[in-house]
Amino acid sequence: MKRETYDIVIIGGGPAGLTAALYAARSRLNLLLVERLAPGGQIALTDLVENYPGFPDGITGMELVNRIKTQVDKLKVPIRQGEVRGLEEDRTLKCVYVDSDWLEAKAVVVASGASPKRLGLPKESDFIGRGISFCATCDAPFYKGQKVAVVGGGDTAAQEALYLTKFAKKVYLIHRRNKLRAARILQERLFQNDKIEVLWSSAVDDLLGEGLLEGISVKNLETGEKQELKVMGLFLFIGWRPNSGFLKGTVDLDAEGFVITGENLETSVPGIFAAGDVRRKLLRQVSTAVGDGATAAYATERYLERAFHLD
Ligand SMILES: Cc1cc2nc3c(=O)[nH]c(=O)nc-3n(C[C@H](O)[C@H](O)[C@H](O)COP(=O)(O)OP(=O)(O)OC[C@H]3O[C@@H](n4cnc5c(N)ncnc54)[C@H](O)[C@@H]3O)c2cc1C
């Protein structure tokens, strides 16, 4: 049976992949988007997005995803549910391994995003979904009237700590440093909220409980002093690790596994582009992810013209 050769296969249906699909579909390229879960990506986990232009009162992550998805559906972008497990160069074509099948493409846009980092403590995996969470929007209602802790000092940690105060009676914000990286507007809201207590220069060094999380041990990194906090929920926002395991040995990655790209978002392999949180860059946000998606699709089109004389 002869396999179809796609002009472009897009891996990942977050803001970057969906935007790349939008541009590729409008250019009438023969495309396929592969997504392992439902389209949306990390933004579907967010309560309110307040820093995406065009929505002066903010927009919920879910609503933003639905709007992008509606736009993509109007263009009849084919979406296949499946996990990409490998990517190889096969002479001029690329071979994309999806679950136990494979696809052929002239070019690929990798937009597989990133996943939250973990603390690296013993028993951490056992507590995920049993007290440890990476999504306040999903899990905050379980902690109504209880005490919870958030780890991190960036925008996401600040935003999610604020959201948790709608449910929890007390939110500890645990941060390694003695100042936050979060935007000033979020810091102002944090410091005004009397349900939030910031534990500066501190780190979680043990997880307590059997089966379900019942508390944490927190160490002050300056004094070495430890204290136990009885919290039922621990929300981790300490950075991201790229979803790039399937690219090892195919394209150049940096030491943390982020994909290295040039200005037009091409990787070390001609015809393979990367967009969004999966690539090495300064700022990982929806606005930069959609910009990357557009650039990668445009650059792919130029590549197809050059390499396959497609116009
Ligand atoms: C809690 C939280 C709050 C945030 N708040 C904001 C905010 O207020 N404003 C803002 O601008 N940004 C915010 N962000 C960041 C923003 O969500 C990301 O920067 C953005 O979603 C990145 O888009 P992406 O398409 O690059 O990757 P992702 O959103 O990570 O999407 C990648 C997609 O690829 C899929 N995928 C991964 N691997 C494979 C594979 N092997 N095969 C097939 N599919 C795969 C994943 O399932 C996922 O759907 C927040 C993030 C989080 C987690």
Tab-separated table of C-alpha atoms and ligand atoms in Angstrom:
chain	number	residue	atom	x	y	z
A	1	MET	CA	0.000	0.000	0.000
A	2	LYS	CA	1.421	3.386	-0.989
A	3	ARG	CA	1.670	5.808	1.918
A	4	GLU	CA	0.607	9.414	1.623
A	5	THR	CA	3.502	11.865	1.870
A	6	TYR	CA	2.462	14.957	3.799
A	7	ASP	CA	4.006	18.320	2.991
A	8	ILE	CA	4.169	19.026	6.706
A	9	VAL	CA	3.535	17.049	9.875
A	10	ILE	CA	3.117	19.164	13.006
A	11	ILE	CA	3.879	17.430	16.301
A	12	GLY	CA	1.837	18.845	19.207
A	13	GLY	CA	-1.474	20.679	19.405
A	14	GLY	CA	-0.677	23.460	21.892
A	15	PRO	CA	-0.749	27.150	20.916
A	16	ALA	CA	2.440	26.781	18.806
A	17	GLY	CA	1.307	23.687	16.875
A	18	LEU	CA	-2.245	24.976	16.332
A	19	THR	CA	-0.916	28.296	14.999
A	20	ALA	CA	1.511	26.510	12.667
A	21	ALA	CA	-1.461	24.427	11.438
A	22	LEU	CA	-3.515	27.575	10.857
A	23	TYR	CA	-0.817	29.099	8.667
A	24	ALA	CA	-0.033	25.853	6.826
A	25	ALA	CA	-3.732	25.242	6.090
A	26	ARG	CA	-4.175	28.761	4.754
A	27	SER	CA	-1.213	28.075	2.440
A	28	ARG	CA	-3.092	24.974	1.261
A	29	LEU	CA	-0.287	22.629	2.279
A	30	ASN	CA	-1.077	18.945	2.692
A	31	LEU	CA	-0.725	18.753	6.462
A	32	LEU	CA	-1.371	16.602	9.491
A	33	LEU	CA	-1.233	17.582	13.152
A	34	VAL	CA	-0.438	14.824	15.652
A	35	GLU	CA	-1.430	15.335	19.310
A	36	ARG	CA	-1.092	12.735	22.061
A	37	LEU	CA	-3.955	14.111	24.195
A	38	ALA	CA	-6.626	16.646	23.221
A	39	PRO	CA	-5.503	19.833	21.437
A	40	GLY	CA	-4.856	22.733	23.803
A	41	GLY	CA	-1.543	22.081	25.506
A	42	GLN	CA	-0.546	23.656	28.804
A	43	ILE	CA	-2.762	26.673	28.390
A	44	ALA	CA	-5.817	24.461	28.903
A	45	LEU	CA	-4.542	24.075	32.502
A	46	THR	CA	-4.618	27.814	33.158
A	47	ASP	CA	-7.416	29.635	34.885
A	48	LEU	CA	-7.031	33.140	33.512
A	49	VAL	CA	-4.630	34.408	30.867
A	50	GLU	CA	-4.161	38.120	31.454
A	51	ASN	CA	-1.110	38.842	29.337
A	52	TYR	CA	-2.273	37.773	25.887
A	53	PRO	CA	-3.054	40.881	23.813
A	54	GLY	CA	-6.600	41.494	22.658
A	55	PHE	CA	-8.376	40.457	25.864
A	56	PRO	CA	-8.321	43.481	28.207
A	57	ASP	CA	-10.235	41.598	30.924
A	58	GLY	CA	-8.229	38.392	30.455
A	59	ILE	CA	-9.534	35.153	29.001
A	60	THR	CA	-9.698	31.705	30.554
A	61	GLY	CA	-7.149	29.225	29.205
A	62	MET	CA	-9.958	26.916	28.101
A	63	GLU	CA	-11.803	29.681	26.231
A	64	LEU	CA	-8.605	30.729	24.427
A	65	VAL	CA	-7.962	27.113	23.409
A	66	ASN	CA	-11.557	26.743	22.184
A	67	ARG	CA	-11.258	29.875	20.068
A	68	ILE	CA	-7.998	28.756	18.433
A	69	LYS	CA	-9.446	25.275	17.924
A	70	THR	CA	-12.593	26.690	16.250
A	71	GLN	CA	-10.403	28.693	13.879
A	72	VAL	CA	-8.343	25.593	13.038
A	73	ASP	CA	-11.476	23.449	12.567
A	74	LYS	CA	-12.903	25.992	10.105
A	75	LEU	CA	-9.874	25.274	7.927
A	76	LYS	CA	-10.498	21.521	8.275
A	77	VAL	CA	-7.034	20.771	9.669
A	78	PRO	CA	-6.720	16.990	10.025
A	79	ILE	CA	-5.747	16.056	13.588
A	80	ARG	CA	-4.604	12.578	14.499
A	81	GLN	CA	-4.549	11.452	18.101
A	82	GLY	CA	-1.315	9.652	18.829
A	83	GLU	CA	2.069	9.986	20.482
A	84	VAL	CA	5.125	10.630	18.354
A	85	ARG	CA	7.851	8.262	19.551
A	86	GLY	CA	10.594	8.910	17.012
A	87	LEU	CA	11.630	11.081	14.099
A	88	GLU	CA	14.191	10.137	11.461
A	89	GLU	CA	15.568	11.486	8.230
A	90	ASP	CA	14.990	9.153	5.313
A	91	ARG	CA	16.907	10.689	2.397
A	92	THR	CA	14.884	13.798	1.448
A	93	LEU	CA	11.850	12.778	3.509
A	94	LYS	CA	11.216	12.616	7.256
A	95	CYS	CA	9.835	9.555	8.935
A	96	VAL	CA	7.526	10.262	11.905
A	97	TYR	CA	6.815	7.304	14.195
A	98	VAL	CA	3.349	7.587	15.744
A	99	ASP	CA	2.542	4.880	18.289
A	100	SER	CA	3.187	1.667	16.300
A	101	ASP	CA	2.719	3.294	12.871
A	102	TRP	CA	4.840	5.698	10.823
A	103	LEU	CA	4.193	8.632	8.496
A	104	GLU	CA	6.169	10.276	5.718
A	105	ALA	CA	6.593	14.045	5.496
A	106	LYS	CA	8.592	16.496	3.449
A	107	ALA	CA	8.965	18.738	6.495
A	108	VAL	CA	8.163	18.596	10.209
A	109	VAL	CA	7.358	21.234	12.801
A	110	VAL	CA	8.074	20.036	16.342
A	111	ALA	CA	5.756	21.851	18.754
A	112	SER	CA	5.628	19.293	21.541
A	113	GLY	CA	5.974	21.851	24.341
A	114	ALA	CA	7.177	21.202	27.833
A	115	SER	CA	6.085	19.525	31.066
A	116	PRO	CA	6.457	20.782	34.628
A	117	LYS	CA	9.689	20.014	36.467
A	118	ARG	CA	9.630	17.956	39.629
A	119	LEU	CA	11.474	18.468	42.902
A	120	GLY	CA	13.411	15.222	42.643
A	121	LEU	CA	12.492	14.012	46.148
A	122	PRO	CA	11.943	10.372	47.172
A	123	LYS	CA	8.242	9.300	47.055
A	124	GLU	CA	7.404	12.321	44.830
A	125	SER	CA	5.981	10.144	42.027
A	126	ASP	CA	3.762	8.301	44.543
A	127	PHE	CA	2.192	11.584	45.669
A	128	ILE	CA	1.409	12.936	42.179
A	129	GLY	CA	-2.380	13.108	42.031
A	130	ARG	CA	-2.427	12.305	45.785
A	131	GLY	CA	-1.484	15.725	47.055
A	132	ILE	CA	1.086	16.902	44.511
A	133	SER	CA	-0.302	18.813	41.552
A	134	PHE	CA	0.949	20.885	38.618
A	135	CYS	CA	-2.417	22.506	37.897
A	136	ALA	CA	-4.248	24.747	40.349
A	137	THR	CA	-7.174	25.234	37.965
A	138	CYS	CA	-7.717	21.479	37.848
A	139	ASP	CA	-7.204	20.635	41.519
A	140	ALA	CA	-7.790	23.744	43.683
A	141	PRO	CA	-11.434	22.849	44.523
A	142	PHE	CA	-10.209	19.665	46.304
A	143	TYR	CA	-8.509	21.881	48.898
A	144	LYS	CA	-11.461	24.011	49.968
A	145	GLY	CA	-10.868	25.306	53.501
A	146	GLN	CA	-7.460	23.571	53.776
A	147	LYS	CA	-3.823	24.651	53.837
A	148	VAL	CA	-1.716	24.227	50.702
A	149	ALA	CA	1.773	25.163	49.515
A	150	VAL	CA	3.043	26.431	46.188
A	151	VAL	CA	6.697	26.118	45.147
A	152	GLY	CA	8.194	28.639	42.718
A	153	GLY	CA	8.787	32.349	42.268
A	154	GLY	CA	7.848	33.126	38.667
A	155	ASP	CA	4.639	34.324	37.025
A	156	THR	CA	2.983	30.920	37.026
A	157	ALA	CA	3.689	30.276	40.728
A	158	ALA	CA	2.360	33.724	41.678
A	159	GLN	CA	-0.706	33.455	39.466
A	160	GLU	CA	-1.598	29.984	40.685
A	161	ALA	CA	-1.015	30.888	44.368
A	162	LEU	CA	-3.494	33.746	43.939
A	163	TYR	CA	-6.004	31.418	42.304
A	164	LEU	CA	-5.650	28.906	45.154
A	165	THR	CA	-6.689	31.548	47.707
A	166	LYS	CA	-10.217	31.326	46.269
A	167	PHE	CA	-10.449	27.848	47.815
A	168	ALA	CA	-7.731	27.220	50.402
A	169	LYS	CA	-7.720	28.944	53.806
A	170	LYS	CA	-3.936	29.436	53.672
A	171	VAL	CA	-1.362	29.310	50.888
A	172	TYR	CA	2.380	29.111	51.610
A	173	LEU	CA	4.537	30.286	48.733
A	174	ILE	CA	7.950	28.633	49.019
A	175	HIS	CA	10.750	30.206	47.027
A	176	ARG	CA	14.484	29.416	46.894
A	177	ARG	CA	15.529	33.053	46.598
A	178	ASN	CA	14.834	36.209	48.586
A	179	LYS	CA	12.920	37.920	45.787
A	180	LEU	CA	10.362	36.821	43.211
A	181	ARG	CA	10.770	36.779	39.444
A	182	ALA	CA	7.020	37.230	38.881
A	183	ALA	CA	5.711	40.368	37.157
A	184	ARG	CA	5.379	43.319	39.554
A	185	ILE	CA	1.593	43.459	39.096
A	186	LEU	CA	1.345	39.862	40.371
A	187	GLN	CA	3.733	40.545	43.259
A	188	GLU	CA	1.576	43.495	44.360
A	189	ARG	CA	-1.496	41.253	44.429
A	190	LEU	CA	0.398	38.527	46.309
A	191	PHE	CA	1.657	40.836	49.050
A	192	GLN	CA	-1.811	42.337	49.487
A	193	ASN	CA	-3.441	38.934	49.941
A	194	ASP	CA	-3.506	37.990	53.621
A	195	LYS	CA	-4.106	34.302	52.895
A	196	ILE	CA	-0.618	34.069	51.335
A	197	GLU	CA	2.558	33.684	53.387
A	198	VAL	CA	5.860	33.732	51.493
A	199	LEU	CA	8.671	31.544	52.848
A	200	TRP	CA	11.804	33.163	51.403
A	201	SER	CA	15.107	31.366	50.720
A	202	SER	CA	13.413	28.056	51.401
A	203	ALA	CA	13.009	24.670	49.744
A	204	VAL	CA	10.898	21.578	50.321
A	205	ASP	CA	13.235	18.821	51.490
A	206	ASP	CA	10.829	16.052	52.445
A	207	LEU	CA	7.313	14.866	51.688
A	208	LEU	CA	5.307	13.480	54.593
A	209	GLY	CA	2.412	11.042	54.676
A	210	GLU	CA	1.481	7.512	53.695
A	211	GLY	CA	-0.526	7.133	50.485
A	212	LEU	CA	-1.790	10.710	50.609
A	213	LEU	CA	0.336	13.795	51.213
A	214	GLU	CA	-0.133	15.041	54.783
A	215	GLY	CA	2.656	17.563	55.078
A	216	ILE	CA	6.027	18.804	53.935
A	217	SER	CA	9.346	19.612	55.535
A	218	VAL	CA	10.730	23.003	54.507
A	219	LYS	CA	14.364	23.981	54.953
A	220	ASN	CA	15.565	27.550	55.210
A	221	LEU	CA	18.538	27.634	52.847
A	222	GLU	CA	20.256	30.472	54.734
A	223	THR	CA	19.941	29.218	58.317
A	224	GLY	CA	19.542	25.470	57.673
A	225	GLU	CA	16.506	25.507	60.007
A	226	LYS	CA	13.687	23.094	59.174
A	227	GLN	CA	9.966	23.266	59.843
A	228	GLU	CA	7.079	20.929	59.102
A	229	LEU	CA	3.966	22.328	57.474
A	230	LYS	CA	0.698	20.395	57.584
A	231	VAL	CA	-0.479	20.880	54.007
A	232	MET	CA	-2.685	18.510	52.037
A	233	GLY	CA	-1.792	20.023	48.665
A	234	LEU	CA	1.571	20.898	47.136
A	235	PHE	CA	1.586	22.738	43.801
A	236	LEU	CA	4.850	22.771	41.848
A	237	PHE	CA	5.701	25.587	39.417
A	238	ILE	CA	9.489	25.418	39.326
A	239	GLY	CA	10.094	25.419	35.620
A	240	TRP	CA	9.721	23.141	32.663
A	241	ARG	CA	11.462	20.224	31.007
A	242	PRO	CA	11.044	19.919	27.242
A	243	ASN	CA	9.002	17.110	25.664
A	244	SER	CA	11.893	16.221	23.382
A	245	GLY	CA	12.824	12.647	24.350
A	246	PHE	CA	11.746	11.374	20.911
A	247	LEU	CA	14.228	13.755	19.222
A	248	LYS	CA	17.398	12.449	20.893
A	249	GLY	CA	19.975	11.617	18.240
A	250	THR	CA	17.952	13.349	15.505
A	251	VAL	CA	18.382	17.098	16.087
A	252	ASP	CA	20.725	19.113	18.304
A	253	LEU	CA	19.418	19.680	21.843
A	254	ASP	CA	20.942	21.810	24.592
A	255	ALA	CA	22.074	20.362	27.944
A	256	GLU	CA	18.515	20.511	29.331
A	257	GLY	CA	17.018	18.924	26.227
A	258	PHE	CA	15.545	22.053	24.618
A	259	VAL	CA	15.752	22.066	20.800
A	260	ILE	CA	18.340	24.444	19.376
A	261	THR	CA	17.028	26.481	16.430
A	262	GLY	CA	18.266	29.235	14.177
A	263	GLU	CA	16.534	32.515	13.462
A	264	ASN	CA	13.967	30.936	11.117
A	265	LEU	CA	13.349	28.167	13.689
A	266	GLU	CA	15.056	25.468	11.641
A	267	THR	CA	16.841	22.825	13.734
A	268	SER	CA	20.216	21.233	12.942
A	269	VAL	CA	18.385	19.073	10.347
A	270	PRO	CA	17.110	20.884	7.246
A	271	GLY	CA	13.335	20.545	6.977
A	272	ILE	CA	12.785	19.981	10.707
A	273	PHE	CA	11.623	23.125	12.498
A	274	ALA	CA	10.772	23.701	16.171
A	275	ALA	CA	8.273	26.119	17.713
A	276	GLY	CA	7.082	27.051	21.183
A	277	ASP	CA	8.160	25.872	24.621
A	278	VAL	CA	10.131	22.867	23.309
A	279	ARG	CA	12.848	25.066	21.867
A	280	ARG	CA	15.629	26.936	23.622
A	281	LYS	CA	14.422	30.520	24.108
A	282	LEU	CA	14.122	33.303	26.624
A	283	LEU	CA	10.386	33.500	27.275
A	284	ARG	CA	7.889	30.630	27.289
A	285	GLN	CA	4.409	32.123	26.950
A	286	VAL	CA	1.349	31.846	24.710
A	287	SER	CA	2.279	35.026	22.830
A	288	THR	CA	5.764	33.717	21.985
A	289	ALA	CA	4.416	30.218	21.190
A	290	VAL	CA	1.936	31.529	18.596
A	291	GLY	CA	4.650	33.765	17.100
A	292	ASP	CA	6.903	30.727	16.790
A	293	GLY	CA	4.094	28.663	15.213
A	294	ALA	CA	3.542	31.305	12.536
A	295	THR	CA	7.276	31.689	11.841
A	296	ALA	CA	7.884	27.935	11.671
A	297	ALA	CA	5.003	27.406	9.215
A	298	TYR	CA	6.189	30.269	7.033
A	299	ALA	CA	9.800	29.013	7.099
A	300	THR	CA	8.569	25.497	6.262
A	301	GLU	CA	6.796	26.799	3.198
A	302	ARG	CA	9.966	28.521	2.014
A	303	TYR	CA	11.887	25.255	2.642
A	304	LEU	CA	9.351	23.254	0.579
A	305	GLU	CA	9.692	25.712	-2.295
A	306	ARG	CA	13.471	25.359	-2.200
A	307	ALA	CA	13.823	21.630	-1.596
A	308	PHE	CA	10.753	20.296	-3.463
A	309	HIS	CA	9.990	23.167	-5.860
A	310	LEU	CA	6.527	23.338	-4.313
A	311	ASP	CA	4.665	26.562	-5.043
B	1	LIG	C1	-0.357	26.514	34.994
B	1	LIG	C2	0.156	27.315	33.822
B	1	LIG	C3	-0.201	28.643	33.686
B	1	LIG	C4	0.252	29.392	32.587
B	1	LIG	N1	-0.166	30.704	32.466
B	1	LIG	C5	0.188	31.409	31.364
B	1	LIG	C6	-0.290	32.735	31.164
B	1	LIG	O1	-1.055	33.273	31.974
B	1	LIG	N2	0.094	33.401	30.036
B	1	LIG	C7	0.924	32.833	29.091
B	1	LIG	O2	1.205	33.481	28.073
B	1	LIG	N3	1.396	31.581	29.263
B	1	LIG	C8	1.059	30.862	30.369
B	1	LIG	N4	1.550	29.581	30.544
B	1	LIG	C9	2.549	29.066	29.569
B	1	LIG	C10	1.879	28.626	28.267
B	1	LIG	O3	0.815	27.743	28.565
B	1	LIG	C11	2.907	27.946	27.369
B	1	LIG	O4	3.976	28.826	27.120
B	1	LIG	C12	2.293	27.521	26.026
B	1	LIG	O5	1.201	26.652	26.236
B	1	LIG	C13	3.330	26.834	25.143
B	1	LIG	O6	2.715	26.361	23.988
B	1	LIG	P1	3.340	25.162	23.126
B	1	LIG	O7	2.377	24.929	22.028
B	1	LIG	O8	4.739	25.470	22.805
B	1	LIG	O9	3.419	23.905	24.106
B	1	LIG	P2	2.328	23.144	24.985
B	1	LIG	O10	1.260	24.058	25.418
B	1	LIG	O11	3.124	22.426	26.016
B	1	LIG	O12	1.700	22.101	23.959
B	1	LIG	C14	2.430	20.990	23.496
B	1	LIG	C15	1.471	19.900	23.046
B	1	LIG	O13	2.219	18.838	22.459
B	1	LIG	C16	1.700	17.607	22.878
B	1	LIG	N5	2.772	16.598	22.806
B	1	LIG	C17	3.885	16.534	23.580
B	1	LIG	N6	4.663	15.504	23.208
B	1	LIG	C18	4.022	14.897	22.177
B	1	LIG	C19	4.327	13.757	21.378
B	1	LIG	N7	5.445	13.050	21.554
B	1	LIG	N8	3.441	13.390	20.409
B	1	LIG	C20	2.295	14.121	20.206
B	1	LIG	N9	1.959	15.198	20.948
B	1	LIG	C21	2.816	15.593	21.919
B	1	LIG	C22	1.215	17.858	24.293
B	1	LIG	O14	0.219	16.936	24.686
B	1	LIG	C23	0.683	19.300	24.184
B	1	LIG	O15	-0.701	19.319	23.857
B	1	LIG	C24	1.099	28.796	31.613
B	1	LIG	C25	1.465	27.451	31.758
B	1	LIG	C26	1.000	26.712	32.848
B	1	LIG	C27	1.401	25.254	32.978
